């Protein structure tokens, strides 16, 4: 037996996951590995691709005991006599938009898929392969099936089109979206005062616009919603399209905060904007993020669309998904403790805040949770 040979290794957009294809003289596999930063939190996920020798009749436990990649048993593969080895030059990787799942294409055809949602539960760490024809009840390899019978075909094609659009037409695509954002924000908050790039030179293009109306400075992001967030698919299933994209906003009263403090809020927003993809996480209603840069007495921020009581903002939609505009409100340590004292208590804190007359505008206020 020969040692495995790596045919391809490719990171996702933020280097949090790596796609790897390996083969020895028996079998070829596709893997997704977490980066070193996340190796203690997430496990590698394997996807069998093909046997290169005659398949075993039973589960290949002998290989597993030796620490080798197991061949798939004959009854579950469409080539029991084995197939030819994969050729490096015919392999390409398609990352799903969230960056937590990927597919392998071989000579233009879909060969295997590791969905993003499998990252978050070792009990559901399954994969799908074109050459797999069946599985045991406790199996982790499943047939990919024909297009039209498995939505993963459509999902990968959609991801490939997404990356192709941004690779080949990034300037035009972004300029159109940029105009849509600015028009939507200007319709409610007046002419844009300043425009800041917050993407650090990385894809996707992201920006923050500064607007001012009636002594309120409005800070609103653009482009964060281009990517769907990780985690959301497994948490919301069919309802995920309503929760996986976001933009961020703050409205700060100029009479309560200085220009320097307002710009500090803008910096905090800029730092938060990319976090779902650099930290493999997601943000939603009632979530909190700590920050040592907030003015006293605040030490965290809570996300909410419910606190907003202004005029309707016609947000652009992305790829058929609505975009949630989360307004950020600073909260105290005691308020954060309350938001975390039980599951989903962030909703309870927001209810207390709204009942106390707090809305989307950041201004001097009393703490809503007794010490």
Coordinates of C-alpha atoms in Angstrom, one line a residue:
X1 CA 0.0 0.0 0.0
X2 CA 1.3 3.5 -0.9
X3 CA 1.0 6.5 1.4
X4 CA -1.8 9.0 0.6
X5 CA -1.0 11.7 -1.9
X6 CA -2.5 15.1 -1.6
X7 CA -4.0 16.1 -4.9
X8 CA -5.4 19.5 -3.9
X9 CA -5.6 21.7 -0.8
X10 CA -7.7 24.9 -0.8
X11 CA -8.8 27.2 2.0
X12 CA -12.1 29.0 2.1
X13 CA -12.4 32.7 1.8
X14 CA -11.3 33.4 5.4
X15 CA -8.9 30.5 5.9
X16 CA -11.1 28.9 8.6
X17 CA -11.6 25.7 6.7
X18 CA -9.5 23.7 4.2
X19 CA -10.6 21.4 1.4
X20 CA -8.3 18.5 0.7
X21 CA -8.4 15.7 -1.8
X22 CA -6.2 12.6 -1.1
X23 CA -5.7 9.2 -2.6
X24 CA -3.5 6.2 -2.1
X25 CA -3.5 3.1 -4.3
X26 CA -6.8 1.8 -2.8
X27 CA -9.2 4.8 -2.4
X28 CA -9.8 8.5 -3.0
X29 CA -11.2 10.9 -0.3
X30 CA -12.3 14.5 0.0
X31 CA -11.9 16.1 3.4
X32 CA -12.8 19.4 5.1
X33 CA -10.5 20.3 7.9
X34 CA -10.9 23.2 10.3
X35 CA -7.9 25.6 10.6
X36 CA -5.7 25.3 13.7
X37 CA -7.7 28.0 15.4
X38 CA -10.8 25.9 15.3
X39 CA -9.3 22.4 15.5
X40 CA -10.4 21.9 19.1
X41 CA -14.0 23.0 18.4
X42 CA -14.7 21.2 15.1
X43 CA -13.8 17.8 13.7
X44 CA -12.5 17.0 10.2
X45 CA -15.2 15.7 7.9
X46 CA -14.5 12.9 5.3
X47 CA -16.2 12.2 2.0
X48 CA -15.4 8.9 0.2
X49 CA -15.1 9.5 -3.5
X50 CA -14.1 6.2 -5.2
X51 CA -12.4 2.9 -4.7
X52 CA -9.4 2.3 -6.8
X53 CA -9.3 -1.4 -6.2
X54 CA -12.0 -4.1 -5.9
X55 CA -14.4 -3.2 -3.1
X56 CA -14.6 -5.2 0.1
X57 CA -17.8 -7.2 0.7
X58 CA -18.2 -5.8 4.2
X59 CA -17.3 -2.6 6.0
X60 CA -13.6 -1.9 5.8
X61 CA -12.9 -2.1 9.5
X62 CA -9.4 -3.4 9.0
X63 CA -8.3 -0.2 7.2
X64 CA -9.9 1.9 10.0
X65 CA -8.0 -0.1 12.7
X66 CA -4.8 0.7 10.8
X67 CA -5.6 4.4 10.7
X68 CA -6.2 4.3 6.9
X69 CA -9.1 5.7 4.9
X70 CA -11.7 2.9 4.5
X71 CA -12.9 1.7 1.1
X72 CA -16.7 1.6 0.6
X73 CA -18.2 -1.8 0.6
X74 CA -19.2 -3.3 -2.8
X75 CA -23.0 -3.1 -2.3
X76 CA -22.9 0.6 -1.9
X77 CA -20.7 1.7 -4.8
X78 CA -21.4 1.7 -8.5
X79 CA -17.9 0.3 -9.4
X80 CA -17.3 -2.8 -7.3
X81 CA -14.2 -3.6 -9.4
X82 CA -12.6 -0.2 -8.7
X83 CA -12.1 2.9 -10.8
X84 CA -9.0 4.7 -12.2
X85 CA -7.2 7.1 -9.9
X86 CA -8.2 10.8 -9.9
X87 CA -6.1 13.2 -11.9
X88 CA -5.0 16.3 -10.1
X89 CA -5.6 18.6 -13.1
X90 CA -9.3 17.7 -13.4
X91 CA -10.2 18.5 -9.8
X92 CA -11.7 21.8 -8.6
X93 CA -13.3 22.9 -5.4
X94 CA -16.6 24.9 -5.0
X95 CA -17.0 26.4 -1.6
X96 CA -20.6 27.0 -0.4
X97 CA -21.3 30.6 0.2
X98 CA -21.2 30.4 4.0
X99 CA -17.6 29.0 3.8
X100 CA -18.4 26.0 6.1
X101 CA -19.2 23.4 3.4
X102 CA -17.7 22.6 0.0
X103 CA -18.0 20.3 -3.1
X104 CA -15.5 18.7 -5.4
X105 CA -15.9 18.9 -9.1
X106 CA -14.1 16.4 -11.4
X107 CA -13.8 17.2 -15.1
X108 CA -16.8 19.5 -14.6
X109 CA -19.0 17.0 -12.9
X110 CA -20.1 17.0 -9.3
X111 CA -18.2 14.2 -7.5
X112 CA -18.9 14.8 -3.8
X113 CA -20.4 17.3 -1.3
X114 CA -19.8 18.0 2.4
X115 CA -22.7 20.3 3.4
X116 CA -21.9 23.1 5.8
X117 CA -24.5 22.0 8.4
X118 CA -22.6 18.8 9.1
X119 CA -19.8 20.8 10.8
X120 CA -21.9 21.5 13.8
X121 CA -22.8 18.0 15.0
X122 CA -20.5 15.0 15.0
X123 CA -23.7 12.8 15.0
X124 CA -24.6 14.3 11.6
X125 CA -21.2 14.4 10.0
X126 CA -22.4 13.0 6.7
X127 CA -21.3 13.4 3.1
X128 CA -22.6 12.7 -0.3
X129 CA -20.8 11.1 -3.3
X130 CA -21.8 10.6 -6.9
X131 CA -20.4 7.0 -6.9
X132 CA -22.2 6.0 -3.7
X133 CA -25.5 4.1 -4.4
X134 CA -26.8 3.4 -0.8
X135 CA -26.1 3.5 2.9
X136 CA -26.7 1.7 6.2
X137 CA -29.0 3.2 8.7
X138 CA -26.0 4.3 10.7
X139 CA -23.9 5.3 7.6
X140 CA -22.2 8.6 7.0
X141 CA -21.8 8.3 3.3
X142 CA -24.9 8.8 1.2
X143 CA -25.7 8.8 -2.5
X144 CA -25.6 12.2 -4.2
X145 CA -28.1 11.0 -6.8
X146 CA -29.1 12.6 -10.0
X147 CA -29.8 16.3 -10.5
X148 CA -33.4 16.9 -9.6
X149 CA -33.4 14.2 -6.9
X150 CA -31.0 15.8 -4.5
X151 CA -31.1 19.6 -3.8
X152 CA -27.3 19.5 -3.3
X153 CA -26.9 19.6 -7.1
X154 CA -28.8 22.9 -7.2
X155 CA -27.1 24.2 -4.1
X156 CA -23.6 23.6 -5.6
X157 CA -24.6 25.1 -9.0
X158 CA -25.9 28.2 -7.2
X159 CA -22.6 28.5 -5.2
X160 CA -20.6 28.1 -8.4
X161 CA -22.7 30.8 -10.1
X162 CA -22.2 33.1 -7.1
X163 CA -18.4 32.8 -7.1
X164 CA -18.4 33.2 -10.9
X165 CA -20.4 36.4 -10.7
X166 CA -18.1 38.0 -8.1
X167 CA -14.9 36.8 -9.8
X168 CA -15.8 38.0 -13.3
X169 CA -18.1 40.9 -12.7
X170 CA -17.1 42.2 -9.2
X171 CA -16.9 45.8 -10.2
X172 CA -20.3 46.0 -11.9
X173 CA -22.1 43.8 -9.3
X174 CA -20.8 45.8 -6.4
X175 CA -21.5 49.2 -8.0
X176 CA -25.1 48.2 -8.5
X177 CA -25.6 47.0 -5.0
X178 CA -23.7 50.0 -3.6
X179 CA -26.2 52.3 -5.3
X180 CA -29.1 50.3 -4.0
X181 CA -27.9 50.6 -0.5
X182 CA -27.1 54.3 -0.6
X183 CA -30.5 55.1 -2.2
X184 CA -32.3 53.1 0.5
X185 CA -30.5 54.8 3.3
X186 CA -30.6 58.3 1.8
X187 CA -34.4 58.0 1.3
X188 CA -34.7 58.0 5.1
X189 CA -31.6 59.6 6.6
X190 CA -30.6 62.3 4.0
X191 CA -27.6 62.6 1.8
X192 CA -24.6 60.4 2.7
X193 CA -22.0 62.4 4.6
X194 CA -19.1 60.0 4.5
X195 CA -18.3 56.6 3.0
X196 CA -15.8 54.2 4.6
X197 CA -14.5 51.0 3.2
X198 CA -14.4 48.4 6.0
X199 CA -13.4 45.2 4.1
X200 CA -9.7 45.6 4.6
X201 CA -9.0 44.9 1.0
X202 CA -10.6 41.5 1.2
X203 CA -13.6 40.2 -0.7
X204 CA -16.5 40.8 -0.3
X205 CA -16.6 44.6 -0.7
X206 CA -18.0 46.1 2.5
X207 CA -18.6 49.7 3.5
X208 CA -20.0 51.9 6.2
X209 CA -22.0 55.0 5.4
X210 CA -22.4 58.0 7.7
X211 CA -25.7 60.0 7.5
X212 CA -27.1 62.7 9.7
X213 CA -30.7 63.8 10.4
X214 CA -32.2 65.9 13.2
X215 CA -29.0 65.7 15.4
X216 CA -28.8 61.9 15.0
X217 CA -25.8 60.4 13.3
X218 CA -26.7 57.2 11.4
X219 CA -24.0 54.5 10.7
X220 CA -25.1 51.8 8.3
X221 CA -23.1 49.0 6.7
X222 CA -23.3 47.9 3.1
X223 CA -22.2 44.5 1.6
X224 CA -22.2 42.4 4.8
X225 CA -25.2 40.6 3.5
X226 CA -23.5 39.5 0.3
X227 CA -22.6 36.3 2.2
X228 CA -25.0 34.1 4.1
X229 CA -23.9 33.4 7.7
X230 CA -22.7 30.0 8.9
X231 CA -24.8 28.0 11.4
X232 CA -28.1 29.4 10.2
X233 CA -29.0 26.5 7.9
X234 CA -28.9 23.9 10.6
X235 CA -30.7 26.1 13.2
X236 CA -33.5 27.3 10.9
X237 CA -33.7 24.6 8.2
X238 CA -36.3 25.7 5.6
X239 CA -36.7 29.1 7.2
X240 CA -32.9 29.9 6.9
X241 CA -33.4 32.3 4.0
X242 CA -35.1 34.7 6.4
X243 CA -32.2 34.8 8.9
X244 CA -28.9 34.2 7.1
X245 CA -28.1 37.7 5.8
X246 CA -27.6 40.9 7.8
X247 CA -26.5 44.5 7.8
X248 CA -25.6 46.5 10.8
X249 CA -26.8 50.0 11.9
X250 CA -26.4 52.5 14.7
X251 CA -28.2 55.8 15.4
X252 CA -26.3 58.0 17.8
X253 CA -27.6 61.2 19.4
X254 CA -25.0 64.0 18.8
X255 CA -26.1 65.8 21.9
X256 CA -25.0 62.8 24.1
X257 CA -21.9 61.6 22.3
X258 CA -18.9 63.4 20.9
X259 CA -17.6 63.0 17.3
X260 CA -14.7 60.9 18.6
X261 CA -17.2 58.6 20.5
X262 CA -19.3 58.3 17.4
X263 CA -16.3 57.3 15.3
X264 CA -15.4 54.7 17.9
X265 CA -18.9 53.2 17.5
X266 CA -18.2 53.1 13.7
X267 CA -14.9 51.2 14.4
X268 CA -16.7 48.7 16.6
X269 CA -19.2 48.1 13.9
X270 CA -16.5 47.6 11.3
X271 CA -14.8 45.0 13.6
X272 CA -18.1 43.1 14.1
X273 CA -19.1 43.0 10.4
X274 CA -16.8 40.2 9.3
X275 CA -17.0 38.2 12.5
X276 CA -19.5 35.5 11.4
X277 CA -17.0 34.3 8.8
X278 CA -13.8 34.8 10.6
X279 CA -15.2 33.1 13.8
X280 CA -17.6 30.6 12.2
X281 CA -20.6 32.1 14.0
X282 CA -23.8 34.0 13.3
X283 CA -25.7 37.0 14.6
X284 CA -29.4 37.4 15.2
X285 CA -32.0 39.1 17.3
X286 CA -30.9 39.4 20.9
X287 CA -27.3 38.3 20.4
X288 CA -24.6 40.2 22.2
X289 CA -21.0 41.1 21.6
X290 CA -18.6 42.4 24.2
X291 CA -16.3 45.4 23.5
X292 CA -13.8 47.2 25.7
X293 CA -14.0 50.2 23.4
X294 CA -17.5 51.3 24.4
X295 CA -18.0 54.4 26.5
X296 CA -18.9 53.8 30.2
X297 CA -21.1 52.4 31.5
X298 CA -21.4 50.1 28.5
X299 CA -19.4 47.0 27.8
X300 CA -21.4 45.1 25.2
X301 CA -23.7 45.5 22.3
X302 CA -27.0 43.8 21.6
X303 CA -28.4 43.2 18.1
X304 CA -32.0 44.0 17.3
X305 CA -34.3 44.9 14.5
X306 CA -37.3 45.1 16.9
X307 CA -35.9 48.2 18.6
X308 CA -36.2 50.2 15.4
X309 CA -39.3 52.5 15.3
X310 CA -38.4 54.7 12.4
X311 CA -39.7 54.7 8.8
X312 CA -39.5 51.6 6.7
X313 CA -36.1 51.1 5.0
X314 CA -36.4 49.3 1.7
X315 CA -33.3 47.0 2.0
X316 CA -31.9 45.3 -1.1
X317 CA -32.4 41.6 -1.3
X318 CA -29.7 39.1 -2.1
X319 CA -30.2 36.0 -4.2
X320 CA -33.8 35.7 -3.1
X321 CA -33.1 36.3 0.6
X322 CA -34.3 39.2 2.7
X323 CA -31.6 41.1 4.6
X324 CA -32.0 41.8 8.3
X325 CA -31.0 45.2 9.4
X326 CA -29.8 44.8 13.0
X327 CA -29.6 48.0 15.1
X328 CA -26.9 47.9 17.7
X329 CA -27.6 49.2 21.2
X330 CA -24.8 49.4 23.9
X331 CA -25.7 47.6 27.1
X332 CA -24.2 47.4 30.6
X333 CA -22.5 44.4 32.2
X334 CA -25.6 43.7 34.3
X335 CA -27.8 43.9 31.2
X336 CA -25.5 41.5 29.4
X337 CA -25.6 39.1 32.4
X338 CA -29.4 39.2 32.3
X339 CA -29.3 38.5 28.5
X340 CA -27.2 35.3 29.2
X341 CA -28.8 34.0 32.4
X342 CA -30.9 31.5 30.4
X343 CA -31.3 30.5 26.8
X344 CA -32.8 33.2 24.6
X345 CA -32.9 35.8 27.4
X346 CA -31.6 38.4 24.9
X347 CA -35.3 38.6 23.8
X348 CA -36.3 39.2 27.4
X349 CA -33.8 42.0 27.7
X350 CA -34.9 43.6 24.5
X351 CA -38.5 43.5 25.7
X352 CA -37.5 45.2 28.9
X353 CA -35.6 47.9 27.0
X354 CA -38.5 48.6 24.6
X355 CA -41.0 48.7 27.4
X356 CA -38.7 51.3 29.1
X357 CA -38.9 53.5 26.0
X358 CA -35.5 52.5 24.5
X359 CA -35.5 52.4 20.7
X360 CA -32.8 52.3 18.1
X361 CA -31.3 55.7 19.0
X362 CA -28.2 55.5 21.2
X363 CA -28.4 58.1 23.9
X364 CA -27.8 58.5 27.6
X365 CA -30.2 56.3 29.5
X366 CA -30.8 54.4 32.8
X367 CA -29.9 50.8 33.2
X368 CA -33.0 48.6 32.7
X369 CA -31.9 45.7 34.8
X370 CA -31.5 46.2 38.6
X371 CA -28.1 45.4 39.9

